[in-house]
mmCIF file of C-alpha atoms in Angstrom:
data_model
loop_
_atom_site.group_PDB
_atom_site.id
_atom_site.type_symbol
_atom_site.label_atom_id
_atom_site.label_comp_id
_atom_site.label_asym_id
_atom_site.label_seq_id
_atom_site.Cartn_x
_atom_site.Cartn_y
_atom_site.Cartn_z
ATOM 1 C CA MET A 1243 -46.448 46.290 -122.307
ATOM 2 C CA SER A 1244 -48.924 49.180 -122.456
ATOM 3 C CA ASP A 1245 -51.297 49.579 -125.408
ATOM 4 C CA VAL A 1246 -49.413 52.676 -126.614
ATOM 5 C CA ARG A 1247 -46.046 50.913 -126.574
ATOM 6 C CA ARG A 1248 -47.515 47.837 -128.236
ATOM 7 C CA THR A 1249 -48.977 49.961 -131.020
ATOM 8 C CA ASP A 1250 -45.705 51.845 -131.472
ATOM 9 C CA ALA A 1251 -43.825 48.549 -131.601
ATOM 10 C CA VAL A 1252 -46.101 47.269 -134.369
ATOM 11 C CA LEU A 1253 -45.684 50.459 -136.416
ATOM 12 C CA LEU A 1254 -41.923 50.312 -135.980
ATOM 13 C CA LEU A 1255 -41.946 46.658 -137.058
ATOM 14 C CA VAL A 1256 -43.848 47.623 -140.212
ATOM 15 C CA ALA A 1257 -41.229 50.287 -140.981
ATOM 16 C CA ILE A 1258 -38.437 47.727 -140.468
ATOM 17 C CA VAL A 1259 -40.151 45.202 -142.751
ATOM 18 C CA TRP A 1260 -40.690 47.801 -145.463
ATOM 19 C CA GLY A 1261 -37.100 48.999 -145.136
ATOM 20 C CA SER A 1262 -35.828 45.445 -145.561
ATOM 21 C CA SER A 1263 -37.930 44.906 -148.686
ATOM 22 C CA TYR A 1264 -35.404 46.682 -150.905
ATOM 23 C CA LEU A 1265 -32.637 44.214 -150.126
ATOM 24 C CA SER A 1266 -35.066 41.300 -150.543
ATOM 25 C CA ALA A 1267 -36.139 42.588 -153.964
ATOM 26 C CA GLN A 1268 -32.512 43.099 -154.935
ATOM 27 C CA THR A 1269 -31.628 39.544 -153.880
ATOM 28 C CA ALA A 1270 -34.598 38.041 -155.720
ATOM 29 C CA THR A 1271 -33.851 39.913 -158.953
ATOM 30 C CA ALA A 1272 -30.250 38.685 -158.821
ATOM 31 C CA ALA A 1273 -31.584 35.125 -159.189
ATOM 32 C CA LEU A 1274 -34.620 35.658 -161.420
ATOM 33 C CA PRO A 1275 -35.699 38.126 -164.137
ATOM 34 C CA VAL A 1276 -37.462 41.211 -162.793
ATOM 35 C CA LEU A 1277 -40.801 40.479 -164.469
ATOM 36 C CA LEU A 1278 -40.782 36.923 -163.143
ATOM 37 C CA VAL A 1279 -40.141 38.227 -159.621
ATOM 38 C CA LEU A 1280 -43.009 40.685 -159.969
ATOM 39 C CA PHE A 1281 -45.372 37.988 -161.207
ATOM 40 C CA ALA A 1282 -44.493 35.684 -158.311
ATOM 41 C CA ARG A 1283 -44.878 38.490 -155.794
ATOM 42 C CA TYR A 1284 -48.234 39.569 -157.190
ATOM 43 C CA ALA A 1285 -49.544 36.011 -157.482
ATOM 44 C CA LEU A 1286 -48.615 35.102 -153.899
ATOM 45 C CA SER A 1287 -50.115 38.357 -152.593
ATOM 46 C CA ALA A 1288 -53.294 37.837 -154.641
ATOM 47 C CA LEU A 1289 -53.751 34.317 -153.273
ATOM 48 C CA ALA A 1290 -53.304 35.581 -149.726
ATOM 49 C CA CYS A 1291 -55.686 38.520 -150.209
ATOM 50 C CA ALA A 1292 -58.325 36.380 -151.902
ATOM 51 C CA GLY A 1293 -58.086 33.879 -149.064
ATOM 52 C CA LEU A 1294 -58.554 36.621 -146.488
ATOM 53 C CA VAL A 1295 -61.564 38.008 -148.348
ATOM 54 C CA LEU A 1296 -63.202 34.583 -148.538
ATOM 55 C CA ALA A 1297 -62.445 33.928 -144.881
ATOM 56 C CA ARG A 1298 -64.193 37.107 -143.738
ATOM 57 C CA ARG A 1299 -67.713 37.004 -142.483
ATOM 58 C CA GLY A 1300 -70.385 39.123 -144.106
ATOM 59 C CA ALA A 1301 -70.350 40.497 -147.651
ATOM 60 C CA ARG A 1302 -67.613 38.912 -149.741
ATOM 61 C CA ARG A 1303 -68.566 40.212 -153.173
ATOM 62 C CA TRP A 1304 -66.747 43.112 -154.725
ATOM 63 C CA THR A 1305 -68.757 46.279 -155.251
ATOM 64 C CA ARG A 1306 -68.850 48.211 -158.513
ATOM 65 C CA ASP A 1307 -66.825 51.043 -156.952
ATOM 66 C CA GLU A 1308 -64.137 48.606 -155.797
ATOM 67 C CA LEU A 1309 -63.811 47.175 -159.297
ATOM 68 C CA ARG A 1310 -63.883 50.578 -161.008
ATOM 69 C CA ALA A 1311 -61.137 51.898 -158.746
ATOM 70 C CA GLY A 1312 -59.163 48.676 -158.379
ATOM 71 C CA VAL A 1313 -58.541 47.991 -162.083
ATOM 72 C CA PRO A 1314 -56.893 51.323 -163.025
ATOM 73 C CA LEU A 1315 -55.097 51.498 -159.694
ATOM 74 C CA GLY A 1316 -53.817 47.986 -160.277
ATOM 75 C CA LEU A 1317 -52.337 49.162 -163.577
ATOM 76 C CA THR A 1318 -50.640 52.219 -162.090
ATOM 77 C CA GLN A 1319 -49.417 50.197 -159.125
ATOM 78 C CA ALA A 1320 -47.845 47.703 -161.532
ATOM 79 C CA ALA A 1321 -46.116 50.572 -163.341
ATOM 80 C CA VAL A 1322 -44.646 51.738 -160.034
ATOM 81 C CA LEU A 1323 -43.352 48.275 -159.205
ATOM 82 C CA VAL A 1324 -41.801 47.730 -162.636
ATOM 83 C CA VAL A 1325 -39.729 50.913 -162.468
ATOM 84 C CA GLU A 1326 -38.929 50.452 -158.778
ATOM 85 C CA THR A 1327 -37.855 46.806 -159.051
ATOM 86 C CA TYR A 1328 -35.650 47.470 -162.065
ATOM 87 C CA GLY A 1329 -34.165 50.363 -160.104
ATOM 88 C CA VAL A 1330 -33.472 48.244 -157.027
ATOM 89 C CA ALA A 1331 -31.735 45.697 -159.271
ATOM 90 C CA HIS A 1332 -29.249 48.365 -160.431
ATOM 91 C CA THR A 1333 -28.471 50.338 -157.275
ATOM 92 C CA THR A 1334 -27.907 49.743 -153.591
ATOM 93 C CA ALA A 1335 -30.756 48.939 -151.225
ATOM 94 C CA ALA A 1336 -29.787 51.972 -149.139
ATOM 95 C CA ASN A 1337 -30.010 54.376 -152.073
ATOM 96 C CA ALA A 1338 -33.300 52.831 -153.217
ATOM 97 C CA GLY A 1339 -34.927 53.351 -149.814
ATOM 98 C CA LEU A 1340 -33.697 56.925 -149.558
ATOM 99 C CA ILE A 1341 -34.458 58.122 -153.096
ATOM 100 C CA ILE A 1342 -37.993 56.700 -153.041
ATOM 101 C CA SER A 1343 -38.653 58.996 -150.071
ATOM 102 C CA LEU A 1344 -38.959 61.800 -152.615
ATOM 103 C CA THR A 1345 -42.553 60.630 -153.026
ATOM 104 C CA ILE A 1346 -43.331 62.569 -149.848
ATOM 105 C CA VAL A 1347 -42.653 65.936 -151.445
ATOM 106 C CA LEU A 1348 -43.627 65.028 -155.023
ATOM 107 C CA THR A 1349 -47.141 63.905 -154.067
ATOM 108 C CA PRO A 1350 -48.424 67.302 -152.845
ATOM 109 C CA LEU A 1351 -46.851 69.002 -155.866
ATOM 110 C CA LEU A 1352 -48.623 66.711 -158.330
ATOM 111 C CA ASP A 1353 -51.872 66.772 -156.397
ATOM 112 C CA ARG A 1354 -52.057 70.563 -156.529
ATOM 113 C CA ALA A 1355 -51.060 70.793 -160.193
ATOM 114 C CA GLY A 1356 -53.929 72.232 -162.182
ATOM 115 C CA ARG A 1357 -55.975 73.053 -159.119
ATOM 116 C CA SER A 1358 -57.051 76.531 -158.201
ATOM 117 C CA GLY A 1359 -56.530 77.904 -154.742
ATOM 118 C CA ALA A 1360 -53.646 78.741 -152.466
ATOM 119 C CA GLY A 1361 -50.325 77.275 -153.508
ATOM 120 C CA LEU A 1362 -47.792 75.699 -151.224
ATOM 121 C CA PRO A 1363 -45.594 78.043 -149.179
ATOM 122 C CA ALA A 1364 -42.025 78.836 -150.178
ATOM 123 C CA ALA A 1365 -40.702 76.707 -147.330
ATOM 124 C CA PHE A 1366 -42.110 73.585 -148.997
ATOM 125 C CA TYR A 1367 -40.174 74.284 -152.207
ATOM 126 C CA ALA A 1368 -37.060 74.899 -150.127
ATOM 127 C CA ALA A 1369 -37.539 71.469 -148.540
ATOM 128 C CA THR A 1370 -37.983 69.983 -152.018
ATOM 129 C CA GLY A 1371 -34.699 71.598 -153.037
ATOM 130 C CA VAL A 1372 -32.965 69.907 -150.102
ATOM 131 C CA CYS A 1373 -34.366 66.546 -151.267
ATOM 132 C CA VAL A 1374 -33.155 67.138 -154.815
ATOM 133 C CA LEU A 1375 -29.703 67.952 -153.471
ATOM 134 C CA ALA A 1376 -29.832 64.747 -151.442
ATOM 135 C CA VAL A 1377 -30.587 62.724 -154.582
ATOM 136 C CA ALA A 1378 -27.622 64.309 -156.354
ATOM 137 C CA VAL A 1379 -25.342 63.369 -153.466
ATOM 138 C CA LEU A 1380 -26.676 59.799 -153.291
ATOM 139 C CA MET A 1381 -26.278 59.337 -157.039
ATOM 140 C CA SER A 1382 -22.654 60.432 -156.835
ATOM 141 C CA GLY A 1383 -21.607 57.279 -154.961
ATOM 142 C CA ASN A 1384 -17.983 57.628 -153.909
ATOM 143 C CA GLY A 1385 -17.478 60.702 -156.034
ATOM 144 C CA PHE A 1386 -19.422 62.949 -158.372
ATOM 145 C CA HIS A 1387 -19.932 61.294 -161.754
ATOM 146 C CA ALA A 1388 -22.695 60.437 -164.198
ATOM 147 C CA PRO A 1389 -25.807 59.123 -162.388
ATOM 148 C CA ARG A 1390 -26.135 55.356 -162.145
ATOM 149 C CA LEU A 1391 -29.013 53.696 -163.990
ATOM 150 C CA GLY A 1392 -30.581 52.313 -160.811
ATOM 151 C CA ASP A 1393 -30.621 55.702 -159.105
ATOM 152 C CA VAL A 1394 -32.268 57.327 -162.130
ATOM 153 C CA LEU A 1395 -34.884 54.560 -162.199
ATOM 154 C CA MET A 1396 -35.594 55.017 -158.481
ATOM 155 C CA LEU A 1397 -36.052 58.724 -159.123
ATOM 156 C CA GLY A 1398 -38.539 57.854 -161.845
ATOM 157 C CA ALA A 1399 -40.233 55.374 -159.498
ATOM 158 C CA ALA A 1400 -40.727 58.127 -156.918
ATOM 159 C CA LEU A 1401 -42.391 60.317 -159.558
ATOM 160 C CA VAL A 1402 -44.633 57.505 -160.856
ATOM 161 C CA ARG A 1403 -45.570 56.513 -157.309
ATOM 162 C CA ALA A 1404 -46.510 60.078 -156.452
ATOM 163 C CA GLY A 1405 -48.824 60.134 -159.486
ATOM 164 C CA HIS A 1406 -50.281 56.800 -158.393
ATOM 165 C CA VAL A 1407 -50.997 58.176 -154.911
ATOM 166 C CA VAL A 1408 -52.761 61.205 -156.351
ATOM 167 C CA LEU A 1409 -54.871 58.938 -158.557
ATOM 168 C CA VAL A 1410 -55.860 56.902 -155.508
ATOM 169 C CA GLY A 1411 -57.432 59.962 -153.952
ATOM 170 C CA ARG A 1412 -59.189 60.972 -157.153
ATOM 171 C CA LEU A 1413 -60.736 57.524 -157.691
ATOM 172 C CA THR A 1414 -61.738 56.582 -154.165
ATOM 173 C CA VAL A 1415 -62.808 59.722 -152.306
ATOM 174 C CA GLY A 1416 -66.499 59.598 -151.431
ATOM 175 C CA ARG A 1417 -66.912 55.967 -152.489
ATOM 176 C CA ALA A 1418 -67.603 52.959 -150.300
ATOM 177 C CA VAL A 1419 -64.460 50.942 -150.886
ATOM 178 C CA ARG A 1420 -63.154 48.300 -148.492
ATOM 179 C CA PRO A 1421 -59.337 48.255 -148.190
ATOM 180 C CA LEU A 1422 -58.879 44.493 -148.352
ATOM 181 C CA HIS A 1423 -61.245 44.068 -151.299
ATOM 182 C CA LEU A 1424 -59.611 46.886 -153.257
ATOM 183 C CA THR A 1425 -56.201 45.416 -152.519
ATOM 184 C CA ALA A 1426 -57.325 42.013 -153.779
ATOM 185 C CA VAL A 1427 -58.486 43.569 -157.070
ATOM 186 C CA GLN A 1428 -55.167 45.351 -157.529
ATOM 187 C CA THR A 1429 -53.105 42.236 -156.876
ATOM 188 C CA LEU A 1430 -55.248 40.195 -159.255
ATOM 189 C CA VAL A 1431 -54.821 42.845 -161.955
ATOM 190 C CA GLY A 1432 -51.054 42.778 -161.457
ATOM 191 C CA THR A 1433 -50.970 38.983 -161.599
ATOM 192 C CA VAL A 1434 -52.857 38.908 -164.899
ATOM 193 C CA LEU A 1435 -50.749 41.760 -166.281
ATOM 194 C CA PHE A 1436 -47.398 40.073 -165.595
ATOM 195 C CA LEU A 1437 -48.445 36.530 -166.506
ATOM 196 C CA PRO A 1438 -47.809 36.879 -170.288
ATOM 197 C CA PHE A 1439 -44.299 38.243 -169.620
ATOM 198 C CA ALA A 1440 -43.523 35.588 -167.029
ATOM 199 C CA GLY A 1441 -45.121 32.628 -168.814
ATOM 200 C CA ALA A 1442 -41.939 31.421 -170.519
ATOM 201 C CA GLY A 1443 -40.044 31.714 -167.246
ATOM 202 C CA LEU A 1444 -42.454 29.693 -165.093
ATOM 203 C CA PRO A 1445 -40.292 26.547 -165.345
ATOM 204 C CA THR A 1446 -37.347 28.637 -164.123
ATOM 205 C CA LEU A 1447 -39.454 29.914 -161.246
ATOM 206 C CA ALA A 1448 -40.458 26.379 -160.327
ATOM 207 C CA ARG A 1449 -36.781 25.352 -160.235
ATOM 208 C CA ALA A 1450 -35.698 28.327 -158.122
ATOM 209 C CA ASP A 1451 -33.793 27.401 -154.990
ATOM 210 C CA ALA A 1452 -35.121 27.682 -151.451
ATOM 211 C CA ALA A 1453 -33.307 30.962 -150.794
ATOM 212 C CA THR A 1454 -34.983 32.674 -153.758
ATOM 213 C CA TRP A 1455 -38.417 31.366 -152.797
ATOM 214 C CA THR A 1456 -37.813 32.601 -149.262
ATOM 215 C CA GLN A 1457 -37.255 36.125 -150.619
ATOM 216 C CA LEU A 1458 -40.382 35.934 -152.793
ATOM 217 C CA VAL A 1459 -42.557 34.696 -149.940
ATOM 218 C CA TYR A 1460 -41.117 37.355 -147.658
ATOM 219 C CA LEU A 1461 -41.857 40.112 -150.169
ATOM 220 C CA ALA A 1462 -45.417 38.933 -150.796
ATOM 221 C CA LEU A 1463 -46.597 37.800 -147.383
ATOM 222 C CA PHE A 1464 -44.538 39.856 -144.951
ATOM 223 C CA CYS A 1465 -43.692 43.090 -146.801
ATOM 224 C CA SER A 1466 -47.152 43.150 -148.349
ATOM 225 C CA VAL A 1467 -49.936 41.257 -146.593
ATOM 226 C CA PHE A 1468 -48.579 41.236 -143.046
ATOM 227 C CA ALA A 1469 -47.420 44.851 -143.179
ATOM 228 C CA PHE A 1470 -50.802 45.954 -144.548
ATOM 229 C CA LEU A 1471 -52.783 44.195 -141.825
ATOM 230 C CA ALA A 1472 -50.392 45.209 -139.052
ATOM 231 C CA GLN A 1473 -50.438 48.854 -140.076
ATOM 232 C CA THR A 1474 -54.201 48.918 -140.404
ATOM 233 C CA TRP A 1475 -54.490 47.532 -136.872
ATOM 234 C CA ALA A 1476 -51.907 49.944 -135.469
ATOM 235 C CA VAL A 1477 -53.053 53.213 -137.030
ATOM 236 C CA GLN A 1478 -56.550 52.616 -135.688
ATOM 237 C CA ARG A 1479 -55.022 52.836 -132.209
ATOM 238 C CA SER A 1480 -52.657 55.750 -132.761
ATOM 239 C CA SER A 1481 -52.679 59.283 -134.129
ATOM 240 C CA ALA A 1482 -51.700 59.898 -137.735
ATOM 241 C CA SER A 1483 -48.849 62.169 -136.648
ATOM 242 C CA ARG A 1484 -47.405 59.515 -134.361
ATOM 243 C CA ALA A 1485 -47.802 56.868 -137.058
ATOM 244 C CA SER A 1486 -46.100 59.154 -139.599
ATOM 245 C CA LEU A 1487 -43.097 59.615 -137.323
ATOM 246 C CA LEU A 1488 -42.587 55.886 -136.805
ATOM 247 C CA LEU A 1489 -43.302 54.828 -140.395
ATOM 248 C CA GLY A 1490 -41.013 57.612 -141.578
ATOM 249 C CA THR A 1491 -38.035 55.677 -140.211
ATOM 250 C CA GLU A 1492 -38.338 53.274 -143.180
ATOM 251 C CA PRO A 1493 -35.443 54.847 -145.168
ATOM 252 C CA LEU A 1494 -33.177 54.498 -142.130
ATOM 253 C CA TRP A 1495 -33.980 50.796 -141.913
ATOM 254 C CA ALA A 1496 -33.334 50.418 -145.644
ATOM 255 C CA VAL A 1497 -29.842 51.833 -145.085
ATOM 256 C CA ALA A 1498 -29.262 49.732 -141.962
ATOM 257 C CA VAL A 1499 -30.379 46.481 -143.601
ATOM 258 C CA GLY A 1500 -28.367 47.173 -146.745
ATOM 259 C CA ILE A 1501 -25.218 47.710 -144.718
ATOM 260 C CA ALA A 1502 -25.716 44.985 -142.105
ATOM 261 C CA LEU A 1503 -27.047 42.188 -144.334
ATOM 262 C CA GLY A 1504 -26.278 43.290 -147.882
ATOM 263 C CA GLY A 1505 -22.620 44.087 -147.423
ATOM 264 C CA GLU A 1506 -23.074 47.660 -148.623
ATOM 265 C CA HIS A 1507 -20.604 50.308 -147.523
ATOM 266 C CA LEU A 1508 -21.475 53.504 -145.665
ATOM 267 C CA THR A 1509 -19.503 56.311 -147.269
ATOM 268 C CA ALA A 1510 -19.313 59.927 -146.208
ATOM 269 C CA LEU A 1511 -21.417 60.965 -149.208
ATOM 270 C CA THR A 1512 -24.036 58.322 -148.365
ATOM 271 C CA CYS A 1513 -24.269 59.712 -144.828
ATOM 272 C CA LEU A 1514 -24.587 63.254 -146.159
ATOM 273 C CA GLY A 1515 -27.230 62.243 -148.701
ATOM 274 C CA ALA A 1516 -29.207 60.329 -146.074
ATOM 275 C CA ALA A 1517 -29.136 63.286 -143.688
ATOM 276 C CA LEU A 1518 -30.260 65.706 -146.408
ATOM 277 C CA MET A 1519 -33.025 63.381 -147.625
ATOM 278 C CA LEU A 1520 -34.475 62.802 -144.166
ATOM 279 C CA THR A 1521 -34.240 66.499 -143.323
ATOM 280 C CA GLY A 1522 -35.934 67.539 -146.566
ATOM 281 C CA THR A 1523 -38.723 64.972 -146.432
ATOM 282 C CA TYR A 1524 -39.614 65.574 -142.794
ATOM 283 C CA TRP A 1525 -39.427 69.337 -143.274
ATOM 284 C CA GLY A 1526 -41.590 69.207 -146.397
ATOM 285 C CA GLN A 1527 -44.098 66.928 -144.697
ATOM 286 C CA ALA A 1528 -44.386 69.260 -141.714
ATOM 287 C CA VAL A 1529 -44.805 72.355 -143.909
ATOM 288 C CA GLU A 1530 -47.456 70.700 -146.111
ATOM 289 C CA ARG A 1531 -49.383 69.408 -143.094
ATOM 290 C CA ALA A 1532 -49.364 72.826 -141.402
ATOM 291 C CA HIS A 1533 -50.422 74.534 -144.638
ATOM 292 C CA ARG A 1534 -53.255 72.049 -145.191
ATOM 293 C CA THR A 1535 -54.513 72.633 -141.658
ATOM 294 C CA ALA A 1536 -54.421 76.406 -142.084
ATOM 295 C CA VAL A 1537 -56.136 76.355 -145.517
ATOM 296 C CA PRO A 1538 -59.187 74.098 -145.154
ATOM 297 C CA SER A 1539 -60.724 74.914 -148.530
ATOM 298 C CA GLY A 1540 -60.340 72.310 -151.284
ATOM 299 C CA PRO A 1541 -59.163 68.752 -151.011
ATOM 300 C CA ALA A 1542 -55.930 68.090 -149.230
ATOM 301 C CA SER A 1543 -52.953 66.485 -150.800
ATOM 302 C CA PRO A 1544 -52.856 62.770 -150.303
ATOM 303 C CA GLY A 1545 -50.090 61.324 -148.236
ATOM 304 C CA LEU A 1546 -47.679 58.682 -149.251
ATOM 305 C CA PRO A 1547 -47.920 55.368 -150.230
ATOM 306 C CA PRO A 1548 -46.265 52.889 -149.445
ATOM 307 C CA PRO A 1549 -47.930 49.291 -149.791
ATOM 308 C CA PRO A 1550 -52.156 49.168 -151.254
ATOM 309 C CA PRO A 1551 -53.864 52.421 -151.905
ATOM 310 C CA THR A 1552 -57.214 52.370 -150.215
ATOM 311 C CA PRO A 1553 -59.678 54.861 -148.814
ATOM 312 C CA ILE A 1554 -59.454 55.296 -145.091
ATOM 313 C CA PRO A 1555 -60.790 57.688 -142.470
ATOM 314 C CA ALA A 1556 -59.135 61.051 -142.113
ATOM 315 C CA ASP A 1557 -57.116 60.044 -139.069
ATOM 316 C CA ARG A 1558 -55.662 56.896 -140.598
ATOM 317 C CA THR A 1559 -53.016 56.026 -143.139
ATOM 318 C CA GLU A 1560 -52.390 52.941 -145.136
ATOM 319 C CA LYS A 1561 -49.508 51.688 -147.194
ATOM 320 C CA ASP A 1562 -49.612 50.173 -150.602
ATOM 321 C CA LEU A 1563 -49.920 46.435 -150.078
ATOM 322 C CA VAL A 1564 -47.725 45.149 -152.828
ATOM 323 C CA CYS A 1565 -45.310 48.042 -153.068
ATOM 324 C CA PRO A 1566 -42.969 48.001 -150.011
ATOM 325 C CA SER A 1567 -42.480 51.664 -149.621
ATOM 326 C CA ARG A 1568 -45.796 53.411 -150.369
ATOM 327 C CA THR A 1569 -48.341 55.023 -148.074
ATOM 328 C CA THR A 1570 -51.570 56.266 -149.540
ATOM 329 C CA THR A 1571 -54.620 58.062 -148.413
ATOM 330 C CA ALA A 1572 -57.930 58.362 -150.133
ATOM 331 C CA ARG A 1573 -59.437 61.140 -148.050
ATOM 332 C CA PRO A 1574 -57.902 64.342 -146.765
ATOM 333 C CA PRO A 1575 -55.530 62.949 -144.136
ATOM 334 C CA ALA A 1576 -54.615 64.368 -140.781
ATOM 335 C CA SER A 1577 -50.987 64.204 -141.856
ATOM 336 C CA THR A 1578 -48.877 62.891 -144.684
ATOM 337 C CA THR A 1579 -47.039 59.671 -144.107
ATOM 338 C CA PRO A 1580 -43.516 59.093 -145.361
ATOM 339 C CA THR A 1581 -42.556 56.046 -147.316
ATOM 340 C CA SER A 1582 -41.251 53.329 -149.516
ATOM 341 C CA GLY A 1583 -39.798 50.554 -149.908
#
């Protein structure tokens, strides 16, 4: 296998893993309370990240910039996961993966709010309108009715995640921050934050069956740690545009996994909503990227999360480690990267 195909295969695997994270989170929250699931996921990820930091050669201590950025970003990241996980628990995995894709178009809008300079072109707002229409269709289920709680929460999660991504850029641009170290701080913050809420449920967690623990380990180590390391390796060997295209297939995998493994049904409205969402997000991403290239003045809008928000060179993207469907950038990126799960 050539280096290009190997790199593409790794990026596609990351997108598949992130897409599958919605069904895993849904399965875990069916067996355990949401806050207990979040604590377990954060704690396992923190242990893995801390182990990787200690295993690295060279400087192992955290810098002041990493701590100053990691603590507030850990808080906002936890807020994203709370809303997102509650949303996944009350909607389908397919809808969760598709609605969270709204982060792609919400991020540039929030990033430019309050800033002077050229606004986004009309085509970007048209693409946003297509995404909003897609959300309305997805929320309708088998027929138009009042929105389901889970869909509304996923819509809120997309908005909170977009704000989190913008904050990543504001706190990390121009600072010497190492991705793994910043990620470790964020996961430790989340672990401490959820411990008081999960404390009474720790005996329940200890008695959880093997299937539930399998989902928790998968979410923490595969959807978080593995995906983070694999993406970091892959994007260093590929262009940001190529990486964006492959990682942007995440919502499709969320739908595929939900139908194939979760027993979800593919209705005509789901197909229509999926088509509109993918069209709107890719169109909006392309318009924003072209506009950013043509207007070099001022900082560019950060891309998406998924996974942990960390500063990276302009031709790289990185997903939020703990959050399955988030790509973030800390410097003006070469292109925006679609989500996640």
